[in-house]
Tab-separated table of N, CA and C in Angstrom:
chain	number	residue	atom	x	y	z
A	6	UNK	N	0.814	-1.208	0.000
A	6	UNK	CA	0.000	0.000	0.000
A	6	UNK	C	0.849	1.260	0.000
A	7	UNK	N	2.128	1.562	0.265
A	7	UNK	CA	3.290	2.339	-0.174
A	7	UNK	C	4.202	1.712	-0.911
A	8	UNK	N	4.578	2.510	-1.462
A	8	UNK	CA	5.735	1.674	-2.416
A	8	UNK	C	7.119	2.543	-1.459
A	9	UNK	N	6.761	3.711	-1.041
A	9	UNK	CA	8.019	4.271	-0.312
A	9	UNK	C	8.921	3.586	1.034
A	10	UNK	N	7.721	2.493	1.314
A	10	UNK	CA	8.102	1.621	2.650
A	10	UNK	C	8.661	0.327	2.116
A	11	UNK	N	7.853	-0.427	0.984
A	11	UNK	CA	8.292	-1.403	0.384
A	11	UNK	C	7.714	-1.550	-0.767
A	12	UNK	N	8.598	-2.631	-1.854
A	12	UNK	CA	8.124	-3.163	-2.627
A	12	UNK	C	8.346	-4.466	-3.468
A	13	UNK	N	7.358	-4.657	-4.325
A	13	UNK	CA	7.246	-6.241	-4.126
A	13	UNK	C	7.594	-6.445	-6.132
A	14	UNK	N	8.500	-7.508	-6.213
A	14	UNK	CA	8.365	-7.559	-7.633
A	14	UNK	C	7.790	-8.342	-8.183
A	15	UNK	N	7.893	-8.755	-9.814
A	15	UNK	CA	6.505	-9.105	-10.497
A	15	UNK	C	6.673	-11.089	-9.702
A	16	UNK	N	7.824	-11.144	-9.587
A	16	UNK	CA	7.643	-12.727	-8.680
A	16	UNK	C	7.935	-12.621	-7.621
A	17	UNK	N	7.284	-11.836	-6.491
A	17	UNK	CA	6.793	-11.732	-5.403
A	17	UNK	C	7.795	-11.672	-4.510
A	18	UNK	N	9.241	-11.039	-4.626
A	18	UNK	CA	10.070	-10.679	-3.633
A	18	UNK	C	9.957	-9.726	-2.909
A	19	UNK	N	9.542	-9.180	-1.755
A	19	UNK	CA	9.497	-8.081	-1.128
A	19	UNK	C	10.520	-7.569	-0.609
A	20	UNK	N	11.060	-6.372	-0.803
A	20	UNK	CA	12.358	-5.524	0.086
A	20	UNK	C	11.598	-4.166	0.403
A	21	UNK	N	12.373	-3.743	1.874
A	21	UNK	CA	12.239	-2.709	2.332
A	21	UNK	C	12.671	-1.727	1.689
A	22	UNK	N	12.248	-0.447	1.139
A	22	UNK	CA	13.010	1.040	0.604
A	22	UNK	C	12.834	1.685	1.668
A	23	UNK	N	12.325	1.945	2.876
A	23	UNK	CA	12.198	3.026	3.398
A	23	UNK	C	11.488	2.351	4.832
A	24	UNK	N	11.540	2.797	5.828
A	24	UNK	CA	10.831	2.962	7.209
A	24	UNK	C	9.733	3.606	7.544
A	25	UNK	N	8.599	2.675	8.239
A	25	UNK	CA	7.811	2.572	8.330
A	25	UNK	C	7.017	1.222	8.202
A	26	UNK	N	5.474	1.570	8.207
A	26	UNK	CA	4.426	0.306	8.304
A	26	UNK	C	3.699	0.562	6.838
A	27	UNK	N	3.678	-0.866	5.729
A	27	UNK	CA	2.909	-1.039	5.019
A	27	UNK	C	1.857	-2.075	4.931
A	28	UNK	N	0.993	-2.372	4.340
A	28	UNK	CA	0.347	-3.339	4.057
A	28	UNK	C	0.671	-3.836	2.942
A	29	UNK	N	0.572	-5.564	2.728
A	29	UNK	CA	0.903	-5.742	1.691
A	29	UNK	C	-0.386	-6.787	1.550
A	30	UNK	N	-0.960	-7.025	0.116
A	30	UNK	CA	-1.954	-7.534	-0.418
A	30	UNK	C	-1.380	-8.583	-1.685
A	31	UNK	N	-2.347	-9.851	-1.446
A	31	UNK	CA	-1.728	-10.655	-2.433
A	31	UNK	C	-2.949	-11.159	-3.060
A	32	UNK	N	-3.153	-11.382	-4.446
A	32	UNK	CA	-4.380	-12.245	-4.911
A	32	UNK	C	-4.279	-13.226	-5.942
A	33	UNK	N	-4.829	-13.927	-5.293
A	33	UNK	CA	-4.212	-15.583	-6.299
A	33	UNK	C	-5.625	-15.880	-7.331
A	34	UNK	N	-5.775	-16.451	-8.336
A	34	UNK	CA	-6.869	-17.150	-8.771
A	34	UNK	C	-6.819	-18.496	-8.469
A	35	UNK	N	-8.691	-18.562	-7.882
A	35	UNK	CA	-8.918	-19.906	-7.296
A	35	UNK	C	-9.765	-20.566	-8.212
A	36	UNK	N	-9.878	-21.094	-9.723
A	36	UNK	CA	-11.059	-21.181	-10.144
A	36	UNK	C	-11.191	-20.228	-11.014
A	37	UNK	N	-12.528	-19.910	-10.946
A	37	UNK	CA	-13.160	-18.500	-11.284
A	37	UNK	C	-13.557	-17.715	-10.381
A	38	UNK	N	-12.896	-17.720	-8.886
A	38	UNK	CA	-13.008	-16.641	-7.920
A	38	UNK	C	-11.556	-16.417	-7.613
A	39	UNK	N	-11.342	-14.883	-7.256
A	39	UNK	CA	-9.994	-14.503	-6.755
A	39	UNK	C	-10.037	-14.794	-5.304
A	40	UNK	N	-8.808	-15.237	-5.068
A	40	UNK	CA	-8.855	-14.855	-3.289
A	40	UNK	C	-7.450	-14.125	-3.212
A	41	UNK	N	-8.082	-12.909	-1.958
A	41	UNK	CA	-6.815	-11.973	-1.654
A	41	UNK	C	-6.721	-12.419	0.252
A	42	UNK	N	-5.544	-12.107	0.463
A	42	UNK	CA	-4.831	-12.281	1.598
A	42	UNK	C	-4.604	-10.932	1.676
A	43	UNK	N	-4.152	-9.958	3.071
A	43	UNK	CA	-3.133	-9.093	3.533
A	43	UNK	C	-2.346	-9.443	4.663
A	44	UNK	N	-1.237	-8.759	4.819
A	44	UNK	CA	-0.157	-9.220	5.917
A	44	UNK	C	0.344	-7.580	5.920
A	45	UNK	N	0.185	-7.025	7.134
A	45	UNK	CA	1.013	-5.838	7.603
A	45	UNK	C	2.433	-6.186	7.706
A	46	UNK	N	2.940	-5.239	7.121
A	46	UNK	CA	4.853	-4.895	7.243
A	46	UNK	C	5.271	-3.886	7.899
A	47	UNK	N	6.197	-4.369	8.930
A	47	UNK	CA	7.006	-2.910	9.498
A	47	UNK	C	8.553	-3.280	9.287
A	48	UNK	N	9.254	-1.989	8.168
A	48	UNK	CA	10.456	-1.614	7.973
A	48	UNK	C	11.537	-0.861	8.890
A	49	UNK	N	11.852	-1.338	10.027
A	49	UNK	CA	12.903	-0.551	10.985
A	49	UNK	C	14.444	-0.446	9.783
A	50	UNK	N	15.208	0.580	10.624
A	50	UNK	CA	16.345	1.047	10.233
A	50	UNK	C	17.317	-0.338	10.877
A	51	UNK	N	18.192	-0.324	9.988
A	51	UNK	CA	19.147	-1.024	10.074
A	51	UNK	C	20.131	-0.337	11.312
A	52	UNK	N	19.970	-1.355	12.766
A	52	UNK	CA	20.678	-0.790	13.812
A	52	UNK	C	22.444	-0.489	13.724
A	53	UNK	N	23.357	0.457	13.497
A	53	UNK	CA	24.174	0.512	13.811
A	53	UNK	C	24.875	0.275	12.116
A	54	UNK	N	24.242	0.649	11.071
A	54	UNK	CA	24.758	0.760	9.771
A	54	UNK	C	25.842	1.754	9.444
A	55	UNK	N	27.217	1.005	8.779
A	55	UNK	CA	27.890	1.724	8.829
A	55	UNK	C	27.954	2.807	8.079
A	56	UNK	N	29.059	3.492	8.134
A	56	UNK	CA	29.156	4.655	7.289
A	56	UNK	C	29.985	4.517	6.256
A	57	UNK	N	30.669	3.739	5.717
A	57	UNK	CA	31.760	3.032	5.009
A	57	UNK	C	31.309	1.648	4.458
A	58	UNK	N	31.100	0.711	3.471
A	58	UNK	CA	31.030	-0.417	3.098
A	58	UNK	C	32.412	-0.556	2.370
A	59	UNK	N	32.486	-1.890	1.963
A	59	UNK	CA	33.336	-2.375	0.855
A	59	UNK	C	32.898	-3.516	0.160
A	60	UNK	N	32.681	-3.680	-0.804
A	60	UNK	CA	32.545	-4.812	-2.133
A	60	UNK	C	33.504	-4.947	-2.977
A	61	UNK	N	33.901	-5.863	-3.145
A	61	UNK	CA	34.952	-6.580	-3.635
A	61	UNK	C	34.586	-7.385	-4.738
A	62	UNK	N	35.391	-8.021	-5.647
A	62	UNK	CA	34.835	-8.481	-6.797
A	62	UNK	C	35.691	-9.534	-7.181
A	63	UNK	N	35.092	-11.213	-7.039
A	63	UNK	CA	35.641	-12.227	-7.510
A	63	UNK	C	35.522	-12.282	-9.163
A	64	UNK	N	35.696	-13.178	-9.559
A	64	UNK	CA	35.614	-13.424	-11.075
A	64	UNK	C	34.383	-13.349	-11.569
A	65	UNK	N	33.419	-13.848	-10.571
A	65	UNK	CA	32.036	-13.571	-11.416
A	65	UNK	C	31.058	-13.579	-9.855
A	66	UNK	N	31.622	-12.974	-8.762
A	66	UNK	CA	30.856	-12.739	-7.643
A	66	UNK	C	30.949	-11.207	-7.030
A	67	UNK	N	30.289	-10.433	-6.828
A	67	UNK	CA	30.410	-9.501	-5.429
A	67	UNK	C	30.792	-10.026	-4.292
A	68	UNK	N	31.418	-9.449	-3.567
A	68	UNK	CA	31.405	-10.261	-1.859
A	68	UNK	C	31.665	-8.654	-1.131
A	69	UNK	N	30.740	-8.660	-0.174
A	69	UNK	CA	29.304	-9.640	-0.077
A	69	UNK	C	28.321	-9.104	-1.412
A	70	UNK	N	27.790	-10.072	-1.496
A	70	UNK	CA	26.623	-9.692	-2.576
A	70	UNK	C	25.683	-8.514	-2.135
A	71	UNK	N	24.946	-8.362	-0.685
A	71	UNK	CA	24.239	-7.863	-0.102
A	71	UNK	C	25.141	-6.637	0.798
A	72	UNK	N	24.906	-5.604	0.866
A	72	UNK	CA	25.461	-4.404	1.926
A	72	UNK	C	24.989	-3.300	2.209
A	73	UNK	N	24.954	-3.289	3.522
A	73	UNK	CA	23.971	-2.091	4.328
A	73	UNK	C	25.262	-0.873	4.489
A	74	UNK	N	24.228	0.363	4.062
A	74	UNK	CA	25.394	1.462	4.957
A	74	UNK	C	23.948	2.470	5.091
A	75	UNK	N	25.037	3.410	5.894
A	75	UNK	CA	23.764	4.349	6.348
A	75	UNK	C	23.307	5.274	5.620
A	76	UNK	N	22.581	5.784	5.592
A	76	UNK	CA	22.405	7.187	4.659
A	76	UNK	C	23.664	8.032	4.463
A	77	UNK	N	23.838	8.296	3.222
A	77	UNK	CA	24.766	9.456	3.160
A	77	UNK	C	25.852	9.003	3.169
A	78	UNK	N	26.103	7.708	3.474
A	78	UNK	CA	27.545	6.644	3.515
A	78	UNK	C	27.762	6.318	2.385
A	79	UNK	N	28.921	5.906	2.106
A	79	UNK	CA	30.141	5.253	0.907
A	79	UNK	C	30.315	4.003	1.100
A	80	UNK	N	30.216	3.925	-0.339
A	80	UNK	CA	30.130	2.181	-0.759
A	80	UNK	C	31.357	2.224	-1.234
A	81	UNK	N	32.604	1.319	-1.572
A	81	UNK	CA	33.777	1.138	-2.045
A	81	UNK	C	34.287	0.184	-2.547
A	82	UNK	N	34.061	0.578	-3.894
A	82	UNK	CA	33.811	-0.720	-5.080
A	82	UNK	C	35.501	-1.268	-5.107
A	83	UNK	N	36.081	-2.173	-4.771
A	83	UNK	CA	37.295	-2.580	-5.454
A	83	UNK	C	37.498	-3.287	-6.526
A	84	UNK	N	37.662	-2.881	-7.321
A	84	UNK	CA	38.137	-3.554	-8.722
A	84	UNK	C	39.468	-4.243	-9.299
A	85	UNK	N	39.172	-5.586	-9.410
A	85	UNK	CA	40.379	-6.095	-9.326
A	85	UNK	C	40.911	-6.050	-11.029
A	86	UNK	N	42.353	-7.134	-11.292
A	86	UNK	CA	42.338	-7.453	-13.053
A	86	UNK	C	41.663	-6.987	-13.921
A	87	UNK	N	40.567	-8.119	-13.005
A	87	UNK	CA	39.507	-8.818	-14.554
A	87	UNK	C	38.617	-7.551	-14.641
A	88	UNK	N	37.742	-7.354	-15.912
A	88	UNK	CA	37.184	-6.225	-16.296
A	88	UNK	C	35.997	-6.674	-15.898
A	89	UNK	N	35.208	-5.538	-14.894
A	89	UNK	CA	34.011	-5.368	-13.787
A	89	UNK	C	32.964	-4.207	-14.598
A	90	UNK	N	32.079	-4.270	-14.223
A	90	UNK	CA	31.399	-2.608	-13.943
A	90	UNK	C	30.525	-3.079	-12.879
A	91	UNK	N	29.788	-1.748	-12.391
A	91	UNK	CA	28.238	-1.848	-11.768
A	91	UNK	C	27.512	-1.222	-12.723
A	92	UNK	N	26.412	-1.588	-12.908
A	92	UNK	CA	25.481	-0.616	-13.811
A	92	UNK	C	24.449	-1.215	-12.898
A	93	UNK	N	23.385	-0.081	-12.339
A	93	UNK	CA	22.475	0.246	-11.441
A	93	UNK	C	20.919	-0.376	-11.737
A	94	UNK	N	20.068	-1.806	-11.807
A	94	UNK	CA	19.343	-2.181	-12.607
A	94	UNK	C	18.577	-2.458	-11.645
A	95	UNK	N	17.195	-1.923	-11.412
A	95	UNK	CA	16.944	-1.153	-12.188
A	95	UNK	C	16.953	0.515	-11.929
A	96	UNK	N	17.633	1.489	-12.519
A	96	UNK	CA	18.062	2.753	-12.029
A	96	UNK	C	16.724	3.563	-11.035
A	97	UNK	N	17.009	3.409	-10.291
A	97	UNK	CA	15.959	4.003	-8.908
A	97	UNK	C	16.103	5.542	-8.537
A	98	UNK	N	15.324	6.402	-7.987
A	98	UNK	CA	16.012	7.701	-7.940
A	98	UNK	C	16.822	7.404	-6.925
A	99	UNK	N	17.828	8.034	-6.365
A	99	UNK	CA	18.867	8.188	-5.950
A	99	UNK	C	20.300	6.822	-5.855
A	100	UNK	N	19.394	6.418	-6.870
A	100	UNK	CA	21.187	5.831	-7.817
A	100	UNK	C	22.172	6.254	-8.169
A	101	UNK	N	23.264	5.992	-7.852
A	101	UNK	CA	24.548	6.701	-7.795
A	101	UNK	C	24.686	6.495	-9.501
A	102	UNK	N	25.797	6.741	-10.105
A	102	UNK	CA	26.241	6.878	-10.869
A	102	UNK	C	27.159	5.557	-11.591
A	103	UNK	N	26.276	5.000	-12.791
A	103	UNK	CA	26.862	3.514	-13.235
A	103	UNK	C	28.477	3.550	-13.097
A	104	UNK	N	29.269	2.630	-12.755
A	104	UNK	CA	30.649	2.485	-12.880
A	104	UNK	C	30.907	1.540	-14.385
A	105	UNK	N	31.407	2.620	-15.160
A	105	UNK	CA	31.663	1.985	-16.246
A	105	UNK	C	32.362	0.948	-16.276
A	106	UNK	N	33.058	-0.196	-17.301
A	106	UNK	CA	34.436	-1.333	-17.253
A	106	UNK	C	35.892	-0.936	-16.587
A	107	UNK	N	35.761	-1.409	-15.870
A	107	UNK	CA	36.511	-0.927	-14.874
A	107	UNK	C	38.385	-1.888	-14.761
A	108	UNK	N	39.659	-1.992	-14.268
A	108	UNK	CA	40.225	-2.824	-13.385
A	108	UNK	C	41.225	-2.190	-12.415
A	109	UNK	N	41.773	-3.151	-11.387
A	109	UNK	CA	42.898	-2.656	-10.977
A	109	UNK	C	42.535	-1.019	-10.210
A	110	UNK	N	41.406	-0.676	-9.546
A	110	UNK	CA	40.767	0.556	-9.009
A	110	UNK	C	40.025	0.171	-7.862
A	111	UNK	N	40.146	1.566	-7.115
A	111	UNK	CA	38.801	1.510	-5.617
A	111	UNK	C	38.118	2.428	-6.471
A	112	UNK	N	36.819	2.627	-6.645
A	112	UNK	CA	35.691	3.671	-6.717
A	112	UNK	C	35.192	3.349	-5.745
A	113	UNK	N	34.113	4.826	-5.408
A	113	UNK	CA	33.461	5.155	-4.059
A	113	UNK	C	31.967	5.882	-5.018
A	114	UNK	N	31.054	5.166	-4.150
A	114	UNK	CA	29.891	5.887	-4.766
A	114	UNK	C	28.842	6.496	-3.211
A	115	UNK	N	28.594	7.166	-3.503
A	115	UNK	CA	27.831	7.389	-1.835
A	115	UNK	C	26.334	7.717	-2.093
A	116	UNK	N	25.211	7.212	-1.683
A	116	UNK	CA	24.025	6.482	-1.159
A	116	UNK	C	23.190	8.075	-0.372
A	117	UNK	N	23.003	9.178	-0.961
A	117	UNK	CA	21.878	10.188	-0.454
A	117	UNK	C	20.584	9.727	-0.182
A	118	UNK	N	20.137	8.708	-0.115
A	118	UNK	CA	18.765	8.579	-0.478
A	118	UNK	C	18.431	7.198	0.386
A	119	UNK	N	17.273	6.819	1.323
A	119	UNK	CA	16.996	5.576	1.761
A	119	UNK	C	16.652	4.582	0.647
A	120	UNK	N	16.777	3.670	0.622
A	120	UNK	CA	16.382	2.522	-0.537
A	120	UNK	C	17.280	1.528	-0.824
A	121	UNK	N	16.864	0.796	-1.601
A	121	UNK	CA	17.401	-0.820	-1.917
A	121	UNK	C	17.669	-0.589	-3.212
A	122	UNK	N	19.310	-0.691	-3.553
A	122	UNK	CA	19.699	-0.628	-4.791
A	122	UNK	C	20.552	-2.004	-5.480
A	123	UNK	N	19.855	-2.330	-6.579
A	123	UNK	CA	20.672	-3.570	-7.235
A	123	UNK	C	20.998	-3.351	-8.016
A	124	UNK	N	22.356	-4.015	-8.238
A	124	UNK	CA	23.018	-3.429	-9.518
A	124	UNK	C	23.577	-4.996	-10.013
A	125	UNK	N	24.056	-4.904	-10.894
A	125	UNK	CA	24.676	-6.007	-11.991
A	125	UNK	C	26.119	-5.458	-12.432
A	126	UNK	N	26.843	-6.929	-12.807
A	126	UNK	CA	28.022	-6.195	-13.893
A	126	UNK	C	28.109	-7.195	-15.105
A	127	UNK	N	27.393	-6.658	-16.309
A	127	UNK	CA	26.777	-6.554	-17.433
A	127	UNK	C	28.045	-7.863	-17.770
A	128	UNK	N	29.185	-7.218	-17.528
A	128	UNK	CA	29.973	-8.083	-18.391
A	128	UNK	C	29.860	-9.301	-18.282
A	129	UNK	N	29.411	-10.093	-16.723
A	129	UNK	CA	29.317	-11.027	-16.463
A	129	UNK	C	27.945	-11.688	-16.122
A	130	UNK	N	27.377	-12.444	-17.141
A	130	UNK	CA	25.462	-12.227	-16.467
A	130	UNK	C	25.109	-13.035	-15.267
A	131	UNK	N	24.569	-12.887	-14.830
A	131	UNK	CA	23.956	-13.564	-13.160
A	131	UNK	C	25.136	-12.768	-12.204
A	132	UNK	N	25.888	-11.747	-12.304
A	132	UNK	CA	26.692	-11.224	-11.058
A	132	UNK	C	25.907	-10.188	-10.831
A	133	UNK	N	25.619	-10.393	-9.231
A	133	UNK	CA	24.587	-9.523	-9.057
A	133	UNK	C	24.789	-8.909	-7.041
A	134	UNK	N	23.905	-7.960	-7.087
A	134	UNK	CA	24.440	-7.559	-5.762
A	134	UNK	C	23.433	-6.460	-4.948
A	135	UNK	N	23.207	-5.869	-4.031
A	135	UNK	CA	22.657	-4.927	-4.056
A	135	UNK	C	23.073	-4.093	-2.528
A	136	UNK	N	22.940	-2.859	-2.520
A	136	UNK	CA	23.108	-2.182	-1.333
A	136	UNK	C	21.972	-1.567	-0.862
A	137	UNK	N	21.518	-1.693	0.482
A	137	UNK	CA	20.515	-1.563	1.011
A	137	UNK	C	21.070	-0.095	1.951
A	138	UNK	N	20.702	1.006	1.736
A	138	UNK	CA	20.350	2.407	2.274
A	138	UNK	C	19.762	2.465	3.610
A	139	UNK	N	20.050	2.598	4.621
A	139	UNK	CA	19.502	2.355	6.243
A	139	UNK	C	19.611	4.017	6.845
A	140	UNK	N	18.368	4.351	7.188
A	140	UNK	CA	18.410	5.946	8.316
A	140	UNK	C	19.586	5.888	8.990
């Protein structure tokens, strides 16, 4: 019932963008009658999120795949050899800025905005990752 608290994709993953209480509604076909379900959601802040992350980049992994920082905090892409990017999928408002093919570099991108950002690196398909934005 917000999309600013959470949201759900077209195969039914739910992530938090933001803090607070939503409702979430589901409706299945039974037949020729629908049936809907709801389940209330509450999104707390990630306790004690840092202000600094780091992601690192195996041959065809992020590590960690998943990373919390706080608002207004820096993410710190290390780029090894092999040729990387992030490109931001799907670009959300306050998405930082795609990291083009990259090697052998730290980039730093920093996170203004609460929300759940996933990104990919194109070069390699299924490498995938996302940073989660915490108050």
């Amino acid at each position: 019932s917000n999309v600013n608290i959470a949201t759900v994709t077209n195969g039914g993953v739910v992530a938090g963008v933001g803090v607070g209480s939503t409702v979430l509604t589901v409706t299945v076909q039974d037949g020729n009658a629908p049936k809907s379900a709801t389940a209330s959601l509450v999104v707390n802040a990630v306790p004690d999120a840092p202000t600094v992350a780091d992601v690192s980049m195996a041959p065809q992994l992020f590590i960690p795949s998943e990373t919390v920082v706080k608002l207004g905090g820096t993410v710190r892409f290390q780029f090894t050899p092999i040729d990387h990017n992030v490109i931001w999928n799907p670009r959300l408002p306050g998405s930082p800025t795609d990291i083009l093919v990259t090697v052998n570099s730290l980039v730093t991108r920093t996170f203004p905005t609460v929300g759940v950002y996933p990104f990919d690196c194109t070069v390699h398909p299924g490498m995938s990752g996302r940073i989660i934005v915490s108050p």
